[in-house]
Tab-separated table of C-alpha atoms in Angstrom:
chain	number	residue	atom	x	y	z
A	1	MET	CA	11.840	-12.580	20.668
A	2	MET	CA	12.219	-11.017	24.345
A	3	SER	CA	12.135	-12.700	28.037
A	4	ALA	CA	8.993	-12.160	29.748
A	5	GLU	CA	10.416	-9.822	31.798
A	6	GLN	CA	11.532	-7.552	29.258
A	7	ASN	CA	7.495	-7.877	27.686
A	8	ALA	CA	6.474	-6.688	30.939
A	9	LEU	CA	9.221	-3.968	31.453
A	10	ILE	CA	7.076	-2.214	28.448
A	11	THR	CA	3.807	-3.124	28.688
A	12	GLN	CA	2.916	-2.305	32.385
A	13	VAL	CA	1.824	0.928	33.525
A	14	SER	CA	1.034	1.486	36.408
A	15	ALA	CA	1.620	3.878	38.992
A	16	GLY	CA	5.057	2.928	40.195
A	17	LYS	CA	5.835	0.775	37.118
A	18	PRO	CA	9.026	1.579	34.697
A	19	ALA	CA	6.808	1.897	31.342
A	20	GLY	CA	3.871	3.842	33.575
A	21	ASN	CA	6.639	6.286	34.596
A	22	LEU	CA	7.897	6.873	32.190
A	23	LEU	CA	4.598	7.702	29.938
A	24	ARG	CA	3.500	9.873	33.125
A	25	HIS	CA	6.051	12.579	32.223
A	26	TYR	CA	3.553	13.511	28.875
A	27	TRP	CA	1.179	15.004	28.838
A	28	GLN	CA	-1.625	12.083	28.011
A	29	PRO	CA	-4.902	13.023	26.000
A	30	ALA	CA	-7.953	12.266	28.513
A	31	ALA	CA	-11.033	13.205	26.728
A	32	LEU	CA	-12.262	14.915	23.769
A	33	SER	CA	-13.482	18.795	24.220
A	34	ILE	CA	-17.262	17.581	22.781
A	35	GLU	CA	-18.188	15.114	25.255
A	36	LEU	CA	-17.878	18.106	28.083
A	37	GLU	CA	-20.729	19.324	26.183
A	38	GLY	CA	-24.373	19.319	27.467
A	39	THR	CA	-25.960	20.473	30.745
A	40	ARG	CA	-23.386	18.237	32.571
A	41	PRO	CA	-19.501	18.751	31.479
A	42	VAL	CA	-18.482	15.392	34.133
A	43	ARG	CA	-16.433	12.577	32.897
A	44	PRO	CA	-14.961	10.099	34.837
A	45	VAL	CA	-11.635	9.054	33.297
A	46	GLN	CA	-9.805	5.473	33.766
A	47	LEU	CA	-6.439	6.403	32.706
A	48	MET	CA	-2.496	3.888	32.829
A	49	GLY	CA	-5.069	1.947	36.271
A	50	GLN	CA	-6.013	5.082	37.232
A	51	ASN	CA	-9.665	6.501	38.131
A	52	PHE	CA	-9.842	10.388	37.499
A	53	VAL	CA	-13.372	13.236	37.569
A	54	LEU	CA	-13.015	15.513	34.311
A	55	PHE	CA	-15.025	18.561	34.961
A	56	ARG	CA	-15.627	21.871	33.610
A	57	ASP	CA	-17.092	23.791	36.166
A	58	GLU	CA	-19.345	27.307	35.882
A	59	ASN	CA	-16.570	29.931	34.794
A	60	GLY	CA	-15.882	26.883	31.994
A	61	ALA	CA	-12.031	26.294	33.748
A	62	LEU	CA	-11.319	22.663	34.089
A	63	GLY	CA	-10.670	20.834	36.425
A	64	PHE	CA	-9.157	17.556	36.397
A	65	LEU	CA	-9.026	15.426	39.986
A	66	ASP	CA	-8.956	11.834	41.999
A	67	ARG	CA	-11.713	10.226	41.647
A	68	ASP	CA	-12.313	9.043	45.003
A	69	CYS	CA	-13.901	11.886	47.492
A	70	PRO	CA	-10.881	12.320	50.150
A	71	HIS	CA	-13.891	12.546	53.183
A	72	ARG	CA	-14.861	8.968	52.652
A	73	GLY	CA	-13.785	7.676	48.912
A	74	ALA	CA	-17.587	8.518	47.436
A	75	ASP	CA	-17.349	8.851	43.640
A	76	LEU	CA	-16.915	12.193	42.438
A	77	ALA	CA	-17.758	11.545	39.131
A	78	TYR	CA	-21.676	12.038	40.460
A	79	GLY	CA	-20.724	15.156	41.894
A	80	ARG	CA	-22.665	18.165	41.503
A	81	LEU	CA	-21.402	21.497	39.752
A	82	GLU	CA	-22.792	24.264	41.855
A	83	ASP	CA	-21.264	27.443	43.944
A	84	GLY	CA	-17.563	27.236	42.334
A	85	GLY	CA	-17.047	23.522	42.133
A	86	LEU	CA	-17.718	19.908	42.400
A	87	ARG	CA	-19.634	19.466	45.216
A	88	CYS	CA	-19.891	15.440	46.353
A	89	PRO	CA	-23.264	14.396	47.236
A	90	PHE	CA	-22.587	12.338	50.472
A	91	HIS	CA	-22.104	14.832	51.874
A	92	GLY	CA	-21.922	17.825	50.830
A	93	TRP	CA	-18.316	18.796	50.582
A	94	LEU	CA	-17.541	21.002	47.499
A	95	PHE	CA	-13.537	20.879	45.217
A	96	ASP	CA	-12.734	23.242	43.037
A	97	THR	CA	-11.044	23.066	39.783
A	98	GLN	CA	-6.899	23.304	42.121
A	99	GLY	CA	-8.837	20.710	44.732
A	100	ASN	CA	-8.890	23.792	47.248
A	101	CYS	CA	-11.327	22.585	49.476
A	102	LEU	CA	-14.023	24.599	49.875
A	103	GLN	CA	-16.884	23.824	51.621
A	104	THR	CA	-17.744	21.258	54.094
A	105	PRO	CA	-21.200	21.924	55.036
A	106	ALA	CA	-21.461	19.397	57.970
A	107	GLU	CA	-18.631	20.495	60.163
A	108	PRO	CA	-19.438	23.150	63.346
A	109	LYS	CA	-19.020	27.121	62.833
A	110	GLY	CA	-15.449	28.109	63.114
A	111	SER	CA	-14.318	24.499	61.969
A	112	THR	CA	-10.452	25.021	60.158
A	113	LEU	CA	-11.302	21.002	58.530
A	114	CYS	CA	-11.606	22.476	55.165
A	115	LYS	CA	-8.714	24.779	54.825
A	116	ARG	CA	-6.864	21.390	55.542
A	117	ILE	CA	-8.024	19.314	52.353
A	118	ARG	CA	-6.997	19.031	49.451
A	119	GLN	CA	-8.175	16.990	46.861
A	120	LYS	CA	-5.055	16.395	44.196
A	121	SER	CA	-5.358	18.095	40.703
A	122	TYR	CA	-3.091	17.941	37.417
A	123	PRO	CA	-2.195	20.362	35.512
A	124	VAL	CA	-5.191	20.245	32.256
A	125	VAL	CA	-4.977	22.127	28.940
A	126	GLU	CA	-6.968	21.703	25.626
A	127	LYS	CA	-5.505	21.430	22.251
A	128	SER	CA	-7.448	21.048	18.740
A	129	GLY	CA	-10.055	19.013	19.721
A	130	ILE	CA	-8.585	16.778	23.167
A	131	ILE	CA	-8.135	18.021	26.664
A	132	PHE	CA	-4.840	16.452	27.051
A	133	VAL	CA	-3.500	15.875	31.484
A	134	TYR	CA	-0.700	15.999	33.096
A	135	LEU	CA	-0.513	12.773	35.786
A	136	GLY	CA	3.137	13.215	36.954
A	137	GLU	CA	5.935	15.385	39.541
A	138	GLY	CA	7.462	19.047	38.520
A	139	ASP	CA	6.779	21.248	36.105
A	140	ALA	CA	4.920	20.264	32.559
A	141	PRO	CA	6.914	19.517	29.045
A	142	SER	CA	6.043	21.991	26.556
A	143	PHE	CA	3.787	21.020	23.494
A	144	PRO	CA	6.326	20.803	20.038
A	145	ASP	CA	4.573	22.789	17.050
A	146	LEU	CA	3.128	20.056	15.498
A	147	ASP	CA	0.803	21.115	13.177
A	148	CYS	CA	-1.921	19.926	14.746
A	149	PHE	CA	-1.224	21.918	17.545
A	150	ILE	CA	-0.976	24.742	15.475
A	151	ALA	CA	-3.206	24.649	13.192
A	152	PRO	CA	-6.525	26.734	13.558
A	153	GLU	CA	-9.476	25.253	15.212
A	154	SER	CA	-11.132	24.731	11.725
A	155	HIS	CA	-8.480	22.744	10.244
A	156	THR	CA	-8.578	19.866	12.708
A	157	PHE	CA	-11.263	16.722	13.326
A	158	ALA	CA	-10.850	14.978	17.012
A	159	PHE	CA	-12.043	11.995	17.559
A	160	LYS	CA	-11.235	9.085	19.513
A	161	GLY	CA	-12.075	4.725	19.642
A	162	LEU	CA	-11.463	1.893	22.100
A	163	ILE	CA	-9.181	-0.789	21.221
A	164	ASP	CA	-9.026	-3.789	23.518
A	165	CYS	CA	-6.059	-4.823	23.912
A	166	ASN	CA	-2.628	-3.359	26.168
A	167	TRP	CA	-1.263	0.153	24.255
A	168	LEU	CA	1.616	-0.919	23.159
A	169	GLN	CA	0.676	-3.071	20.151
A	170	ALA	CA	-1.980	-0.323	18.974
A	171	LEU	CA	0.888	1.692	18.872
A	172	GLU	CA	2.886	-0.749	16.888
A	173	VAL	CA	0.735	-1.365	14.396
A	174	GLY	CA	0.822	2.456	12.484
A	175	ILE	CA	5.107	1.486	12.864
A	176	ASP	CA	4.277	-1.761	10.041
A	177	PRO	CA	4.238	0.061	6.853
A	178	SER	CA	4.598	-3.446	4.968
A	179	HIS	CA	1.049	-4.666	6.675
A	180	ALA	CA	-1.430	-2.247	4.757
A	181	SER	CA	-1.233	-4.207	2.034
A	182	PHE	CA	-3.012	-7.434	2.731
A	183	LEU	CA	-4.509	-6.188	5.833
A	184	HIS	CA	-6.035	-2.938	4.640
A	185	ARG	CA	-6.055	-5.428	0.952
A	186	PHE	CA	-9.251	-4.218	-1.610
A	187	PHE	CA	-10.159	-5.747	-4.370
A	188	GLU	CA	-11.713	-2.407	-6.143
A	189	ASP	CA	-11.023	0.412	-5.964
A	190	ASP	CA	-13.413	3.465	-4.805
A	191	ASP	CA	-15.388	5.902	-7.371
A	192	THR	CA	-12.109	8.725	-4.657
A	193	GLU	CA	-15.415	11.326	-4.670
A	194	THR	CA	-16.646	9.183	-2.304
A	195	ALA	CA	-13.183	8.829	0.072
A	196	TYR	CA	-13.808	11.794	2.238
A	197	GLY	CA	-12.623	11.072	5.581
A	198	ARG	CA	-11.492	7.805	4.772
A	199	GLN	CA	-7.553	6.500	4.907
A	200	PHE	CA	-6.204	4.171	2.188
A	201	ARG	CA	-9.178	4.678	-0.048
A	202	SER	CA	-8.058	8.439	-1.745
A	203	THR	CA	-6.501	8.827	-4.995
A	204	SER	CA	-2.769	9.122	-4.244
A	205	ALA	CA	-0.668	12.524	-4.734
A	206	GLU	CA	0.316	14.167	-7.939
A	207	SER	CA	-1.012	10.314	-9.413
A	208	ASP	CA	-4.031	9.112	-11.109
A	209	ILE	CA	-3.369	5.592	-9.473
A	210	PRO	CA	-5.747	4.893	-6.218
A	211	MET	CA	-3.593	4.488	-3.371
A	212	THR	CA	-4.958	0.730	-3.504
A	213	ARG	CA	-4.284	-0.303	-5.750
A	214	VAL	CA	-1.333	0.366	-5.097
A	215	LEU	CA	-1.201	-1.218	-2.356
A	216	ARG	CA	-2.600	-4.380	-4.081
A	217	GLU	CA	-0.603	-4.414	-7.405
A	218	PHE	CA	2.612	-4.050	-4.930
A	219	ASP	CA	3.323	-5.669	-1.253
A	220	CYS	CA	6.871	-6.285	-1.529
A	221	PRO	CA	8.369	-2.314	0.190
A	222	ASP	CA	11.529	-1.192	0.986
A	223	ILE	CA	11.289	0.086	4.649
A	224	ALA	CA	14.039	2.853	5.409
A	225	VAL	CA	13.956	3.858	9.189
A	226	GLU	CA	15.978	7.006	10.812
A	227	LYS	CA	16.043	8.302	14.399
A	228	THR	CA	15.194	11.477	14.190
A	229	PRO	CA	14.749	14.536	17.199
A	230	TYR	CA	11.469	13.937	17.972
A	231	GLY	CA	10.985	10.079	17.444
A	232	LEU	CA	11.502	7.823	14.255
A	233	GLN	CA	10.945	8.456	10.045
A	234	LEU	CA	9.585	5.808	8.570
A	235	VAL	CA	10.200	6.109	3.994
A	236	THR	CA	8.213	3.325	2.676
A	237	THR	CA	9.033	2.781	-1.121
A	238	ARG	CA	7.192	0.293	-3.299
A	239	THR	CA	8.539	0.244	-7.575
A	240	MET	CA	5.539	0.732	-9.604
A	241	ASN	CA	8.381	0.464	-12.497
A	242	GLU	CA	10.609	1.502	-14.408
A	243	SER	CA	9.916	5.373	-14.049
A	244	GLN	CA	7.799	5.729	-11.062
A	245	THR	CA	7.958	4.720	-7.429
A	246	HIS	CA	5.492	5.293	-4.359
A	247	VAL	CA	6.547	6.774	-1.855
A	248	ARG	CA	4.778	7.020	1.609
A	249	VAL	CA	6.583	8.888	4.387
A	250	THR	CA	4.955	7.920	8.758
A	251	ASN	CA	6.708	9.136	11.882
A	252	VAL	CA	6.621	8.037	15.411
A	253	LEU	CA	6.440	10.757	17.803
A	254	PHE	CA	7.629	9.918	20.584
A	255	PRO	CA	6.532	7.980	23.340
A	256	GLN	CA	3.114	7.097	22.062
A	257	ALA	CA	1.771	8.702	18.676
A	258	PHE	CA	2.119	8.234	14.923
A	259	ASN	CA	1.219	11.243	12.657
A	260	ILE	CA	0.822	9.558	9.301
A	261	PRO	CA	-0.184	10.881	5.756
A	262	MET	CA	-4.551	9.994	5.448
A	263	SER	CA	-4.900	11.536	2.000
A	264	SER	CA	-2.487	14.342	-0.011
A	265	GLU	CA	-4.686	17.001	1.746
A	266	MET	CA	-4.426	16.035	5.199
A	267	THR	CA	-2.435	14.147	7.871
A	268	ILE	CA	-3.814	11.788	10.771
A	269	THR	CA	-1.717	12.273	14.358
A	270	GLN	CA	-3.156	9.378	16.877
A	271	TRP	CA	-2.090	8.954	19.941
A	272	HIS	CA	-2.392	5.475	22.022
A	273	VAL	CA	-3.511	6.530	25.504
A	274	PRO	CA	-3.911	3.542	28.211
A	275	ILE	CA	-7.219	3.005	30.266
A	276	SER	CA	-5.183	-0.313	32.078
A	277	ASP	CA	-2.748	-2.870	31.137
A	278	THR	CA	-5.706	-3.990	28.704
A	279	ARG	CA	-7.249	-1.812	27.977
A	280	THR	CA	-6.593	1.821	25.245
A	281	TYR	CA	-8.441	4.589	23.676
A	282	TRP	CA	-7.170	5.572	20.012
A	283	TYR	CA	-7.226	9.474	20.221
A	284	ALA	CA	-6.426	11.264	16.497
A	285	ILE	CA	-6.210	14.888	15.864
A	286	PHE	CA	-7.012	14.626	11.369
A	287	THR	CA	-5.209	17.754	10.336
A	288	SER	CA	-5.989	19.783	7.069
A	289	PHE	CA	-3.535	21.821	4.575
A	290	THR	CA	-6.242	23.340	2.916
A	291	GLY	CA	-9.594	23.660	3.540
A	292	PRO	CA	-11.245	23.649	6.624
A	293	VAL	CA	-12.197	20.092	7.602
A	294	ASP	CA	-16.012	19.593	7.311
A	295	LYS	CA	-16.342	18.227	10.599
A	296	GLU	CA	-19.969	17.430	10.908
A	297	LYS	CA	-19.460	14.581	7.888
A	298	MET	CA	-16.403	13.554	9.849
A	299	ARG	CA	-18.168	12.736	12.989
A	300	GLU	CA	-21.058	11.656	11.413
A	301	GLN	CA	-18.836	9.182	9.400
A	302	ARG	CA	-17.251	7.649	12.942
A	303	LEU	CA	-20.289	7.727	15.445
A	304	GLN	CA	-21.694	4.818	12.406
A	305	LEU	CA	-18.458	2.676	13.791
A	306	TYR	CA	-18.490	3.774	17.298
A	307	THR	CA	-21.288	4.021	19.772
A	308	LEU	CA	-21.613	6.789	22.959
A	309	PRO	CA	-21.144	8.104	25.791
A	310	ASP	CA	-18.160	5.323	25.601
A	311	TYR	CA	-17.020	4.862	22.059
A	312	LEU	CA	-16.301	1.436	21.467
A	313	PRO	CA	-16.308	0.152	18.510
A	314	ARG	CA	-20.080	-1.128	16.314
A	315	VAL	CA	-17.579	-4.201	14.602
A	316	GLY	CA	-15.051	-6.331	17.641
A	317	ARG	CA	-14.736	-9.280	19.687
A	318	GLU	CA	-17.926	-9.693	20.732
A	319	ASN	CA	-19.520	-10.134	17.502
A	320	ASN	CA	-16.143	-11.684	15.161
A	321	TYR	CA	-14.831	-8.445	13.478
A	322	GLY	CA	-17.997	-8.555	11.240
A	323	PHE	CA	-16.168	-11.369	9.530
A	324	ASP	CA	-17.951	-12.713	6.206
A	325	PRO	CA	-16.252	-15.125	4.243
A	326	GLU	CA	-17.448	-14.519	1.102
A	327	GLU	CA	-16.567	-10.806	1.877
A	328	GLN	CA	-13.530	-12.028	2.307
A	329	LEU	CA	-13.485	-14.049	-0.904
A	330	HIS	CA	-14.837	-11.385	-3.312
A	331	LYS	CA	-14.407	-7.623	-1.748
A	332	THR	CA	-11.301	-7.340	1.374
A	333	TYR	CA	-8.745	-9.347	2.094
A	334	THR	CA	-10.330	-9.844	5.751
A	335	GLY	CA	-13.685	-10.105	5.184
A	336	MET	CA	-14.386	-7.997	8.012
A	337	GLY	CA	-15.661	-4.472	6.258
A	338	GLU	CA	-14.766	-1.392	4.521
A	339	ASP	CA	-12.892	0.209	7.929
A	340	ILE	CA	-9.635	-0.165	8.328
A	341	ASN	CA	-9.753	0.701	11.984
A	342	VAL	CA	-11.986	-2.735	12.709
A	343	HIS	CA	-8.745	-4.431	10.584
A	344	ASP	CA	-5.809	-3.245	13.389
A	345	GLN	CA	-8.447	-3.862	15.512
A	346	TRP	CA	-8.402	-7.431	14.738
A	347	ALA	CA	-4.643	-7.965	13.954
A	348	ILE	CA	-3.510	-6.477	17.706
A	349	GLU	CA	-6.900	-7.766	19.597
A	350	SER	CA	-5.668	-10.998	18.588
A	351	GLN	CA	-1.919	-10.742	19.920
A	352	GLY	CA	-4.809	-10.783	23.297
A	353	HIS	CA	-4.947	-8.856	25.923
A	354	ILE	CA	-0.908	-8.256	25.803
A	355	GLN	CA	1.394	-9.945	23.251
A	356	ASP	CA	3.260	-12.577	24.570
A	357	ARG	CA	6.373	-11.373	22.230
A	358	THR	CA	8.760	-14.482	23.681
A	359	ARG	CA	7.151	-16.170	20.859
A	360	GLU	CA	7.482	-13.979	17.941
A	361	HIS	CA	9.603	-13.667	15.618
A	362	LEU	CA	10.803	-10.648	13.768
A	363	SER	CA	11.259	-10.089	10.454
A	364	GLN	CA	13.103	-6.512	8.086
A	365	ALA	CA	10.272	-5.361	7.531
A	366	ASP	CA	9.297	-4.941	11.553
A	367	LYS	CA	13.113	-2.632	11.885
A	368	GLY	CA	10.383	0.302	12.490
A	369	ILE	CA	8.813	-1.473	15.340
A	370	ILE	CA	12.727	-2.658	16.656
A	371	ALA	CA	14.266	0.570	16.399
A	372	TYR	CA	11.224	2.360	18.381
A	373	ARG	CA	11.895	-0.703	21.130
A	374	ARG	CA	15.067	0.308	21.339
A	375	MET	CA	13.823	3.680	22.072
A	376	LEU	CA	11.024	2.712	24.251
A	377	VAL	CA	13.719	0.692	26.690
A	378	GLU	CA	16.309	3.291	26.936
A	379	ALA	CA	14.129	6.523	27.702
A	380	ILE	CA	12.443	3.604	30.251
A	381	GLU	CA	16.205	3.548	32.028
A	382	LYS	CA	16.856	7.444	31.984
A	383	ALA	CA	13.330	8.149	33.306
A	384	GLU	CA	14.535	5.009	35.839
A	385	ARG	CA	17.896	7.407	36.383
A	386	GLY	CA	16.450	10.710	36.750
A	387	GLU	CA	17.606	11.192	33.532
A	388	THR	CA	15.049	13.699	30.970
A	389	PRO	CA	13.860	11.323	28.751
A	390	LEU	CA	13.471	11.794	24.795
A	391	MET	CA	10.885	14.366	23.783
A	392	VAL	CA	10.252	16.132	27.443
A	393	LEU	CA	11.016	19.262	26.344
A	394	THR	CA	11.719	23.079	27.531
A	395	PRO	CA	9.688	25.834	25.760
A	396	GLN	CA	12.919	26.384	23.718
A	397	GLU	CA	13.131	23.070	22.356
A	398	ALA	CA	9.589	22.887	21.902
A	399	ALA	CA	9.432	25.567	19.135
A	400	HIS	CA	11.833	23.626	16.724
A	401	ILE	CA	9.544	20.201	17.109
A	402	GLN	CA	7.707	21.175	13.944
A	403	GLY	CA	5.782	19.460	11.398
A	404	PRO	CA	6.448	16.046	10.558
A	405	SER	CA	6.722	16.417	7.287
A	406	THR	CA	4.824	13.456	5.270
A	407	MET	CA	4.224	12.033	1.985
A	408	ASP	CA	1.599	9.716	0.422
A	409	GLY	CA	2.027	9.481	-4.005
A	410	VAL	CA	4.500	8.592	-6.488
A	411	CYS	CA	7.841	10.096	-7.450
A	412	ALA	CA	10.296	9.277	-10.520
A	413	SER	CA	12.617	6.403	-9.129
A	414	SER	CA	15.051	7.948	-10.033
A	415	ASP	CA	14.446	11.170	-7.628
A	416	LEU	CA	12.972	9.431	-4.613
A	417	GLU	CA	14.000	12.386	-2.357
A	418	HIS	CA	10.919	14.346	-4.822
A	419	TRP	CA	8.701	13.796	-1.562
A	420	HIS	CA	10.258	16.879	0.784
A	421	GLU	CA	9.716	19.181	-2.208
A	422	VAL	CA	6.082	18.019	-2.659
A	423	ASP	CA	6.051	18.061	1.452
A	424	SER	CA	7.203	21.795	1.766
A	425	ARG	CA	5.031	23.148	-1.169
A	426	ARG	CA	2.120	21.288	0.676
A	427	ARG	CA	3.302	22.979	4.201
A	428	ALA	CA	4.047	26.967	2.528
A	429	GLY	CA	0.165	26.879	1.315
A	430	ALA	CA	-0.971	26.014	5.108
A	431	PRO	CA	-3.284	28.369	6.040
A	432	TRP	CA	-1.130	29.254	9.542
A	433	GLN	CA	1.638	29.009	7.512
A	434	THR	CA	0.067	32.130	5.241
A	435	LEU	CA	-0.805	33.968	7.642
A	436	ALA	CA	2.353	33.866	9.871
A	437	ALA	CA	3.822	35.164	7.050
A	438	ALA	CA	1.828	38.001	6.245
A	439	SER	CA	2.079	38.940	9.875
C-alpha cells in the first residue's frame, strides 16, 4: 500500500507537479504523422494538462505552439494556413512554426508590435510515424537507438488509442506479465494464418504450441526483474514440462513506455502519454524484423476498433466493454471480445480515473510494478533536486541504448539463456542491420 500523498506524487502531471516536471524532461508523442495528412494539416493537442496546436506549414515544416493566441486568447487550432504560417481568424495575427509573429494586420503602418510578440513554441520531430514534442526547459535529450527508431520506414507502423484513466495505471498493465493468463485467456486457439497483427494469437517462436494455449494452461509464471540502463527487463518463464519452458522477455523503457514481443517477427514499443491526470493516449510503433509491415492491413484492423478523428475505442466504458456472459462461459475469460486492448482497457479503467493505491495489496507477481515505482520516485526526486534523471540522454549515451532484446518462445528447460541466442539471430538478420553491415 502507499499513502494518498505518495499516490498523488506519481500520478499528477500538470505543470508544476513533481511527476509532470519529470515527464517534461523527455520527448513525448503528440500525434501520429497521418493525422496531419489532408488539405488542412492542423491539429489541437492536449498534453499533460496543457493545450497546444500542431501544424505543418505550406513548406512542410512542423510547428507546435501554445494554443491561445497571444493577442486576445482565441483558439489557434481554428487558424488558417497561409502566408508562411498559421493565422488567427480573430484579427489576422500570423505566426510561423517557431512562434515568431509575422504580421499584425490591424496595427498602424510603422508599428513595431509584431517584432515584440512571440508565441511560445516547442521542439518537434517526426520519427517512425509519430510526431514527438519536447515541453521541457533547455536542450532536448537525444533519442536512443531503439529498433523502432532505426528500422526503415517500411518496417514500422504507428497507431494510437484513447484510455479513460491516468497514465500510470495504463503503463503498469504492461509491467504485469501474469495477468495475460487470465485477462487474455481464450478457450480455443485460432488458425495462425489469421493471426497477423494480433498479439497473443500467433504461434510462439520455435514451437508449434500457440501462445493462447501457453497462457491458458500455464498460468503460474516465474518473473525475474533486472535493472538496465534504459529501465527494466522482465523475464517471465512458464515451465511446460521437464524439457520445455516458455520464455517471454519484455522491457520497461523509462519513463513511460514498454517494449514487448508481438510475435516472433514483430515487436511493439508503446508509450503512455497523459492528456491530463485522468485521460491517456497510448502510442505504439510496431517494428518488423523480417519483411515490410503490411501497413494497410494493420491500420484497417485497428480502425475497426477505433473511431476517427480522436482514436476513441468503439468498445469501452459507455457500452460495458461489450460484455457478453455467454461468451464468458464458452469463448473468452472476460466475455469482452477478442481484442486484448479492450481487456486491458477494462482492467485499468475499472480501477477508477486515478487508481486509489492506498487500497491495493501487491504480491510477488507485481515485482515489476514495485521496481518501476521505486525507479519513478527516485527519478522524480532527482529532477526536483535539479539532477539529471534516468534516460535523459546525451548523444553519446543515446548511441549505447539499443534494442532492446525481447523473446516470446520455448527454450530447453536446461538452457533458459537460449533466448539471448534467438534474439541475436533475429536482430542480426534485421534489414537495417544487414544494410549497416554492407556499408
